[in-house]
Coordinates of N, CA, C and O in Angstrom, one line a residue:
G1 N 116.2 117.1 75.3 CA 116.2 115.6 75.5 C 114.8 115.1 76.0 O 113.9 115.9 76.3
D2 N 114.7 113.8 76.1 CA 113.4 113.2 76.6 C 113.3 113.4 78.1 O 114.2 113.0 78.8
R3 N 112.2 113.9 78.5 CA 111.9 114.1 79.9 C 110.8 113.2 80.4 O 110.4 113.3 81.5
S4 N 110.3 112.3 79.5 CA 109.1 111.5 79.9 C 109.5 110.4 80.8 O 108.7 109.9 81.6
G5 N 110.8 109.9 80.8 CA 111.2 108.8 81.6 C 110.9 107.5 80.9 O 111.3 106.4 81.5
I6 N 110.1 107.5 79.8 CA 109.7 106.2 79.2 C 110.9 105.4 78.7 O 111.0 104.2 79.0
P7 N 111.9 106.0 78.0 CA 113.1 105.1 77.6 C 113.8 104.5 78.9 O 114.3 103.4 78.8
D8 N 113.9 105.3 80.0 CA 114.5 104.8 81.2 C 113.8 103.6 81.7 O 114.4 102.6 82.2
V9 N 112.4 103.7 81.7 CA 111.6 102.5 82.2 C 111.9 101.3 81.4 O 112.1 100.2 81.9
I10 N 111.9 101.5 80.1 CA 112.2 100.3 79.2 C 113.6 99.8 79.4 O 113.7 98.5 79.4
E11 N 114.6 100.6 79.6 CA 115.9 100.1 79.9 C 115.9 99.3 81.2 O 116.6 98.3 81.3
E12 N 115.2 99.8 82.2 CA 115.2 99.1 83.5 C 114.5 97.8 83.3 O 114.9 96.8 83.9
I13 N 113.4 97.7 82.6 CA 112.7 96.5 82.3 C 113.7 95.5 81.6 O 113.8 94.3 82.1
K14 N 114.3 95.9 80.6 CA 115.3 95.1 79.9 C 116.4 94.5 80.8 O 116.7 93.4 80.8
S15 N 116.9 95.4 81.7 CA 117.9 95.0 82.6 C 117.4 94.0 83.6 O 118.1 93.0 83.8
R16 N 116.2 94.2 84.2 CA 115.7 93.3 85.2 C 115.3 91.9 84.6 O 115.4 90.9 85.4
I17 N 114.9 91.9 83.4 CA 114.5 90.5 82.8 C 115.6 89.9 81.9 O 115.4 88.8 81.4
G18 N 116.7 90.7 81.7 CA 117.8 90.1 81.0 C 117.6 90.0 79.5 O 118.0 89.0 78.9
I19 N 117.0 91.0 78.9 CA 116.9 91.0 77.4 C 117.8 92.2 76.9 O 117.9 93.2 77.6
D20 N 118.4 91.9 75.8 CA 119.4 92.9 75.3 C 119.2 93.3 73.9 O 120.1 93.4 73.1
V21 N 117.9 93.4 73.5 CA 117.6 93.8 72.1 C 117.2 95.3 72.1 O 116.6 95.7 73.1
P22 N 117.6 96.0 71.1 CA 117.2 97.4 71.1 C 115.7 97.6 70.9 O 115.1 96.9 70.1
I23 N 115.1 98.5 71.7 CA 113.7 98.8 71.5 C 113.7 100.4 71.4 O 114.1 101.1 72.3
Y24 N 113.3 100.8 70.2 CA 113.3 102.2 69.9 C 112.0 102.8 70.5 O 110.9 102.2 70.4
V25 N 112.1 104.0 71.1 CA 111.0 104.6 71.8 C 110.7 105.9 71.0 O 111.6 106.8 70.8
Y26 N 109.4 106.1 70.7 CA 108.9 107.3 70.1 C 107.9 107.9 71.0 O 106.9 107.2 71.3
I27 N 108.1 109.1 71.4 CA 107.1 109.8 72.3 C 106.1 110.5 71.4 O 106.5 111.3 70.5
A28 N 104.9 110.2 71.6 CA 103.8 110.7 70.8 C 103.0 111.7 71.6 O 103.0 111.7 72.9
K29 N 102.2 112.6 70.9 CA 101.3 113.5 71.6 C 99.9 113.2 71.0 O 99.7 112.9 69.9
D30 N 98.9 113.4 71.9 CA 97.5 113.3 71.5 C 97.1 111.9 70.9 O 96.2 111.8 70.1
E31 N 97.8 110.9 71.3 CA 97.5 109.5 70.8 C 96.5 108.8 71.7 O 95.8 107.9 71.4
N32 N 96.6 109.2 73.0 CA 95.8 108.5 74.1 C 96.1 107.0 74.1 O 95.1 106.2 74.2
N33 N 97.3 106.6 73.8 CA 97.6 105.2 73.7 C 99.1 105.0 73.9 O 99.9 105.9 73.9
C34 N 99.4 103.7 73.9 CA 100.8 103.2 73.9 C 100.8 102.0 73.0 O 99.8 101.2 73.2
S35 N 101.7 101.8 72.1 CA 101.7 100.6 71.3 C 103.0 100.1 70.9 O 104.0 100.8 70.9
A36 N 103.1 98.8 70.6 CA 104.3 98.2 70.2 C 104.2 97.9 68.7 O 103.1 97.5 68.2
T37 N 105.3 98.0 68.0 CA 105.3 97.7 66.5 C 106.7 97.4 66.1 O 107.6 97.5 66.8
I38 N 106.7 96.9 64.8 CA 108.0 96.6 64.2 C 108.1 97.7 63.0 O 107.1 97.8 62.3
I39 N 109.2 98.4 63.0 CA 109.4 99.4 62.0 C 110.4 98.9 61.0 O 110.8 97.7 61.0
E40 N 110.9 99.8 60.1 CA 111.8 99.4 59.0 C 112.9 98.5 59.5 O 113.5 98.6 60.6
N41 N 113.3 97.5 58.7 CA 114.4 96.6 59.0 C 114.2 95.8 60.2 O 115.1 95.3 60.9
G42 N 112.9 95.5 60.6 CA 112.6 94.7 61.7 C 113.0 95.3 63.1 O 113.0 94.5 64.1
K43 N 113.1 96.6 63.2 CA 113.4 97.2 64.4 C 112.2 97.2 65.3 O 111.1 97.5 64.9
R44 N 112.4 96.9 66.6 CA 111.3 96.9 67.6 C 111.1 98.3 68.1 O 112.1 99.0 68.4
A45 N 109.9 98.7 68.2 CA 109.6 100.1 68.6 C 108.4 100.1 69.5 O 107.5 99.3 69.4
I46 N 108.4 101.1 70.4 CA 107.2 101.4 71.2 C 106.9 102.9 71.0 O 107.8 103.7 71.1
I47 N 105.6 103.1 70.8 CA 105.1 104.5 70.6 C 104.3 104.8 71.8 O 103.3 104.1 72.1
A48 N 104.7 105.8 72.5 CA 104.0 106.1 73.8 C 103.6 107.6 73.9 O 104.4 108.5 73.7
D49 N 102.4 107.8 74.3 CA 101.9 109.2 74.6 C 102.1 109.4 76.1 O 101.4 108.8 76.9
H50 N 103.1 110.2 76.4 CA 103.5 110.3 77.9 C 102.4 111.0 78.7 O 102.2 110.7 79.9
L51 N 101.6 111.9 78.1 CA 100.5 112.6 78.8 C 99.4 111.5 79.1 O 98.8 111.6 80.2
F52 N 99.1 110.6 78.2 CA 98.2 109.5 78.5 C 98.7 108.7 79.6 O 97.9 108.4 80.5
L53 N 100.0 108.3 79.6 CA 100.5 107.5 80.7 C 100.5 108.2 82.0 O 100.2 107.6 83.1
N54 N 100.7 109.5 82.1 CA 100.6 110.3 83.3 C 99.1 110.2 83.8 O 98.9 110.0 85.0
K55 N 98.1 110.3 82.9 CA 96.7 110.3 83.3 C 96.3 108.9 83.8 O 95.6 108.8 84.8
V56 N 96.9 107.9 83.2 CA 96.6 106.5 83.6 C 97.0 106.3 85.1 O 96.2 105.7 85.9
D57 N 98.2 106.8 85.5 CA 98.6 106.6 86.9 C 97.6 107.3 87.8 O 97.2 106.8 88.9
K58 N 97.1 108.5 87.5 CA 96.2 109.3 88.3 C 94.9 108.5 88.4 O 94.3 108.3 89.5
D59 N 94.4 108.1 87.2 CA 93.1 107.4 87.2 C 93.1 106.1 88.0 O 92.1 105.8 88.7
A60 N 94.1 105.3 87.8 CA 94.1 104.0 88.4 C 94.6 104.1 89.9 O 94.4 103.1 90.6
G61 N 95.2 105.2 90.3 CA 95.6 105.4 91.6 C 96.8 104.6 92.1 O 96.9 104.2 93.2
T62 N 97.7 104.3 91.1 CA 98.9 103.6 91.4 C 100.0 104.1 90.5 O 99.8 104.3 89.3
K63 N 101.3 104.1 91.0 CA 102.4 104.5 90.2 C 102.7 103.3 89.2 O 103.5 103.5 88.3
W64 N 102.1 102.2 89.4 CA 102.4 101.0 88.5 C 101.6 101.0 87.3 O 101.8 100.2 86.4
A65 N 100.5 101.8 87.2 CA 99.6 101.7 86.1 C 100.3 102.0 84.7 O 100.3 101.1 83.8
A66 N 101.0 103.1 84.6 CA 101.7 103.4 83.4 C 102.8 102.4 83.1 O 103.0 102.0 81.9
I67 N 103.5 102.0 84.1 CA 104.6 101.0 84.0 C 104.0 99.7 83.5 O 104.6 99.0 82.6
S68 N 102.8 99.3 83.9 CA 102.2 98.1 83.5 C 101.9 98.1 82.0 O 102.0 97.1 81.3
I69 N 101.5 99.3 81.5 CA 101.2 99.5 80.1 C 102.5 99.4 79.3 O 102.6 98.6 78.2
I70 N 103.5 100.0 79.7 CA 104.8 99.9 79.0 C 105.3 98.5 79.1 O 105.8 98.0 78.0
A71 N 105.2 97.8 80.2 CA 105.6 96.4 80.3 C 104.8 95.5 79.4 O 105.3 94.6 78.8
H72 N 103.5 95.8 79.2 CA 102.7 95.1 78.3 C 103.2 95.2 76.8 O 103.3 94.3 76.1
E73 N 103.6 96.5 76.5 CA 104.1 96.7 75.1 C 105.5 96.0 74.9 O 105.7 95.4 73.9
V74 N 106.3 96.0 75.9 CA 107.6 95.2 75.9 C 107.2 93.7 75.7 O 107.8 93.0 74.9
G75 N 106.2 93.3 76.4 CA 105.7 91.9 76.3 C 105.3 91.5 74.9 O 105.5 90.4 74.5
H76 N 104.7 92.4 74.1 CA 104.5 92.1 72.7 C 105.7 91.8 72.0 O 105.8 90.9 71.2
H77 N 106.8 92.5 72.3 CA 108.1 92.2 71.6 C 108.7 90.9 72.1 O 109.3 90.2 71.3
I78 N 108.5 90.5 73.3 CA 109.0 89.2 73.8 C 108.1 88.1 73.2 O 108.7 87.1 72.7
A79 N 106.8 88.3 73.2 CA 105.9 87.2 72.7 C 106.0 87.1 71.2 O 105.7 86.0 70.6
G80 N 106.3 88.2 70.5 CA 106.2 88.2 69.0 C 104.8 88.6 68.6 O 103.9 88.5 69.3
F81 N 104.7 89.0 67.3 CA 103.4 89.5 66.8 C 102.6 88.6 66.0 O 101.5 88.8 65.8
S82 N 103.2 87.5 65.5 CA 102.5 86.7 64.5 C 102.4 85.2 65.0 O 102.1 84.3 64.2
R83 N 102.7 84.9 66.2 CA 102.7 83.5 66.6 C 101.3 83.0 67.0 O 101.1 81.8 67.0
R84 N 100.4 83.8 67.3 CA 99.1 83.4 67.8 C 98.0 83.5 66.8 O 98.1 84.4 65.9
A85 N 97.0 82.6 66.9 CA 95.9 82.6 65.9 C 95.1 83.9 65.9 O 94.6 84.3 64.9
T86 N 94.9 84.4 67.1 CA 94.1 85.6 67.2 C 94.8 86.7 68.0 O 95.7 86.5 68.7
S87 N 94.4 88.0 67.7 CA 95.0 89.1 68.4 C 94.7 89.0 69.9 O 95.5 89.5 70.7
Q88 N 93.5 88.4 70.3 CA 93.2 88.3 71.7 C 94.3 87.4 72.4 O 94.7 87.7 73.5
E89 N 94.7 86.3 71.8 CA 95.8 85.5 72.4 C 97.1 86.3 72.5 O 97.8 86.2 73.5
G90 N 97.4 87.1 71.5 CA 98.6 87.9 71.5 C 98.5 88.9 72.7 O 99.5 89.2 73.3
E91 N 97.3 89.5 72.9 CA 97.1 90.4 74.0 C 97.4 89.7 75.4 O 98.0 90.3 76.3
L92 N 96.8 88.5 75.5 CA 97.0 87.8 76.8 C 98.5 87.4 77.0 O 99.0 87.4 78.1
D93 N 99.2 87.1 75.9 CA 100.7 86.9 76.0 C 101.4 88.1 76.6 O 102.2 88.1 77.5
A94 N 101.0 89.3 76.0 CA 101.6 90.6 76.4 C 101.2 90.9 77.9 O 102.1 91.4 78.6
D95 N 100.0 90.6 78.2 CA 99.5 90.7 79.6 C 100.4 89.9 80.6 O 100.8 90.3 81.6
Y96 N 100.6 88.6 80.2 CA 101.4 87.7 81.0 C 102.8 88.3 81.2 O 103.2 88.4 82.4
W97 N 103.4 88.8 80.2 CA 104.7 89.4 80.4 C 104.7 90.7 81.2 O 105.6 91.0 81.9
S98 N 103.6 91.4 81.1 CA 103.4 92.6 82.0 C 103.5 92.2 83.4 O 104.2 92.8 84.2
G99 N 102.7 91.1 83.8 CA 102.8 90.6 85.2 C 104.2 90.2 85.6 O 104.6 90.5 86.7
Y100 N 104.8 89.4 84.7 CA 106.1 88.9 85.0 C 107.1 90.1 85.2 O 107.9 90.1 86.2
I101 N 107.1 91.1 84.3 CA 107.9 92.2 84.4 C 107.6 93.0 85.7 O 108.6 93.5 86.4
L102 N 106.4 93.2 86.0 CA 106.0 94.0 87.2 C 106.5 93.3 88.5 O 107.0 94.0 89.4
Y103 N 106.4 92.0 88.5 CA 107.0 91.3 89.7 C 108.5 91.6 89.8 O 109.0 92.0 90.8
K104 N 109.2 91.5 88.6 CA 110.7 91.8 88.6 C 111.0 93.2 89.0 O 112.1 93.5 89.5
L105 N 110.1 94.2 88.8 CA 110.3 95.6 89.1 C 109.9 95.9 90.6 O 110.1 97.0 91.0
G106 N 109.2 94.9 91.2 CA 108.8 95.1 92.6 C 107.4 95.5 92.9 O 107.1 95.9 94.0
A107 N 106.5 95.4 91.9 CA 105.1 95.7 92.1 C 104.4 94.6 92.8 O 104.8 93.4 92.6
G108 N 103.5 94.9 93.6 CA 102.6 93.9 94.3 C 101.7 93.2 93.2 O 101.4 93.8 92.2
R109 N 101.2 92.0 93.6 CA 100.3 91.3 92.6 C 99.1 92.1 92.3 O 98.7 92.2 91.1
E110 N 98.4 92.7 93.2 CA 97.2 93.4 93.0 C 97.5 94.8 92.3 O 96.7 95.2 91.5
A111 N 98.6 95.4 92.7 CA 99.0 96.7 92.0 C 99.2 96.4 90.5 O 98.9 97.3 89.7
S112 N 99.6 95.2 90.2 CA 99.9 94.8 88.8 C 98.7 94.8 87.9 O 98.7 94.9 86.7
V113 N 97.5 94.6 88.5 CA 96.3 94.5 87.7 C 95.4 95.7 87.9 O 94.3 95.7 87.2
K114 N 95.7 96.7 88.7 CA 94.9 97.8 88.9 C 94.5 98.5 87.6 O 93.4 99.0 87.4
C115 N 95.5 98.7 86.7 CA 95.3 99.5 85.5 C 94.3 98.7 84.6 O 93.4 99.4 84.1
I116 N 94.5 97.4 84.4 CA 93.6 96.7 83.5 C 92.2 96.7 84.1 O 91.2 96.7 83.4
M117 N 92.1 96.6 85.4 CA 90.8 96.5 86.0 C 90.1 97.9 85.9 O 88.8 98.0 85.9
F118 N 90.8 99.0 85.9 CA 90.2 100.3 85.7 C 89.9 100.6 84.3 O 88.8 101.0 84.0
Y119 N 90.8 100.3 83.3 CA 90.6 100.6 81.9 C 90.0 99.5 81.1 O 89.5 99.8 80.0
G120 N 90.2 98.3 81.5 CA 89.7 97.2 80.7 C 88.2 97.1 80.5 O 87.5 97.8 81.3
T121 N 87.7 96.4 79.6 CA 86.3 96.3 79.3 C 85.7 95.0 79.9 O 86.4 94.1 80.2
E122 N 84.4 95.1 80.2 CA 83.7 93.9 80.7 C 83.6 92.7 79.8 O 83.5 91.6 80.2
Y123 N 83.6 93.1 78.5 CA 83.4 92.0 77.4 C 84.6 92.1 76.4 O 85.2 93.1 76.2
D124 N 84.8 90.9 75.8 CA 85.8 90.9 74.7 C 85.4 91.8 73.6 O 84.3 92.0 73.3
S125 N 86.5 92.4 73.0 CA 86.3 93.2 71.8 C 86.9 92.4 70.7 O 87.4 91.3 70.9
G126 N 86.9 93.0 69.5 CA 87.4 92.3 68.3 C 88.9 92.0 68.5 O 89.4 91.0 68.0
S127 N 89.6 92.9 69.2 CA 91.1 92.7 69.3 C 91.5 92.4 70.8 O 92.6 91.8 70.9
H128 N 90.8 92.7 71.8 CA 91.2 92.5 73.2 C 90.2 91.7 74.0 O 89.0 91.9 73.9
P129 N 90.8 90.8 74.8 CA 89.9 90.1 75.8 C 89.3 91.0 76.9 O 89.8 92.1 77.0
N130 N 88.4 90.5 77.6 CA 87.8 91.2 78.7 C 88.8 91.4 79.8 O 89.8 90.7 79.9
K131 N 88.6 92.4 80.7 CA 89.5 92.7 81.8 C 89.8 91.6 82.8 O 90.9 91.5 83.3
Y132 N 88.8 90.7 82.9 CA 89.0 89.6 83.9 C 90.0 88.5 83.4 O 90.9 88.1 84.1
A133 N 89.9 88.2 82.1 CA 90.9 87.3 81.4 C 92.2 87.9 81.4 O 93.3 87.3 81.7
R134 N 92.3 89.2 81.2 CA 93.6 89.9 81.1 C 94.2 90.0 82.5 O 95.4 89.8 82.6
A135 N 93.4 90.3 83.5 CA 94.0 90.3 84.9 C 94.5 89.0 85.3 O 95.5 88.9 85.9
E136 N 93.8 87.9 84.9 CA 94.3 86.6 85.2 C 95.6 86.3 84.5 O 96.5 85.7 85.1
A137 N 95.8 86.7 83.3 CA 97.1 86.5 82.6 C 98.2 87.3 83.3 O 99.3 86.8 83.4
I138 N 97.9 88.5 83.7 CA 98.8 89.3 84.4 C 99.2 88.6 85.7 O 100.4 88.5 86.0
R139 N 98.3 88.1 86.5 CA 98.5 87.5 87.7 C 99.4 86.2 87.5 O 100.3 85.9 88.3
T140 N 99.1 85.5 86.4 CA 99.9 84.3 86.1 C 101.3 84.6 85.8 O 102.2 84.0 86.3
G141 N 101.6 85.7 85.1 CA 102.9 86.1 84.8 C 103.6 86.6 86.1 O 104.8 86.3 86.3
W142 N 102.9 87.3 86.9 CA 103.4 87.7 88.2 C 103.8 86.5 89.1 O 104.9 86.5 89.6
N143 N 102.9 85.6 89.1 CA 103.2 84.3 90.0 C 104.4 83.6 89.4 O 105.2 83.1 90.2
D144 N 104.5 83.5 88.1 CA 105.6 82.8 87.5 C 106.9 83.5 87.8 O 107.9 82.9 88.2
G145 N 106.9 84.8 87.7 CA 108.1 85.7 88.1 C 108.5 85.4 89.5 O 109.7 85.3 89.8
S146 N 107.5 85.3 90.4 CA 107.8 85.1 91.8 C 108.4 83.8 92.1 O 109.1 83.6 93.1
K147 N 108.2 82.8 91.2 CA 108.8 81.5 91.3 C 110.1 81.4 90.6 O 110.7 80.3 90.5
G148 N 110.5 82.5 89.9 CA 111.7 82.4 89.1 C 111.6 81.6 87.8 O 112.5 81.0 87.3
D149 N 110.4 81.6 87.3 CA 110.1 80.8 86.1 C 109.3 81.6 85.1 O 108.8 82.7 85.4
F150 N 109.2 81.1 83.9 CA 108.3 81.8 82.9 C 107.9 80.8 81.9 O 108.4 79.7 81.7
D151 N 106.8 81.1 81.2 CA 106.1 80.2 80.3 C 106.8 80.4 78.9 O 106.6 81.3 78.2
K152 N 107.6 79.4 78.5 CA 108.4 79.5 77.2 C 107.4 79.5 76.0 O 107.8 80.0 75.0
D153 N 106.2 79.0 76.2 CA 105.2 79.0 75.1 C 104.8 80.5 74.8 O 104.2 80.7 73.7
R154 N 105.0 81.4 75.7 CA 104.6 82.8 75.5 C 105.8 83.6 75.0 O 105.7 84.9 75.0
C155 N 106.8 83.0 74.5 CA 108.0 83.7 74.1 C 108.5 83.3 72.7 O 108.6 82.1 72.5
E156 N 108.7 84.3 71.9 CA 109.0 84.0 70.5 C 110.4 83.4 70.3 O 110.6 82.5 69.5
S157 N 111.4 83.8 71.1 CA 112.8 83.4 70.8 C 113.4 82.7 72.0 O 114.6 82.6 72.1
C158 N 112.5 82.1 72.9 CA 113.0 81.3 74.0 C 113.0 79.8 73.6 O 112.1 79.4 72.9
D159 N 114.0 79.1 74.0 CA 114.1 77.7 73.7 C 113.7 76.9 75.0 O 114.0 77.2 76.0

């Protein structure tokens, strides 16, 4: 069976934020990444390299680092993949949900941004905003979670 704990983390996230859609988890090796995607028949999936996630926690110096990445990938599924004009906007939506989820899981506000501040880049890339913009989106999601609210504009199926 799976000993990575990643499916358990995703189930805990879904429980804490009250979503009940299946998210399939595929454990990868040597990917050095974690990603969200839609697979056949519109199934939601997260592909996660558990050794990469273990390394992330060590590098960032917090148990919340890997969880923040998993939360970000769940955030892609909440925000949807095709609603925004640019991939950068989509990344910021997923970052927002990462912060919101981390609040719901009990992470502190600054612990929620440690991973992006360690791994993020100083400048925007073709697909991802810089770490400062991303940290700001994470903090906004965390703050909204702390107020018991969320930004419906960042959610594909919220009314």
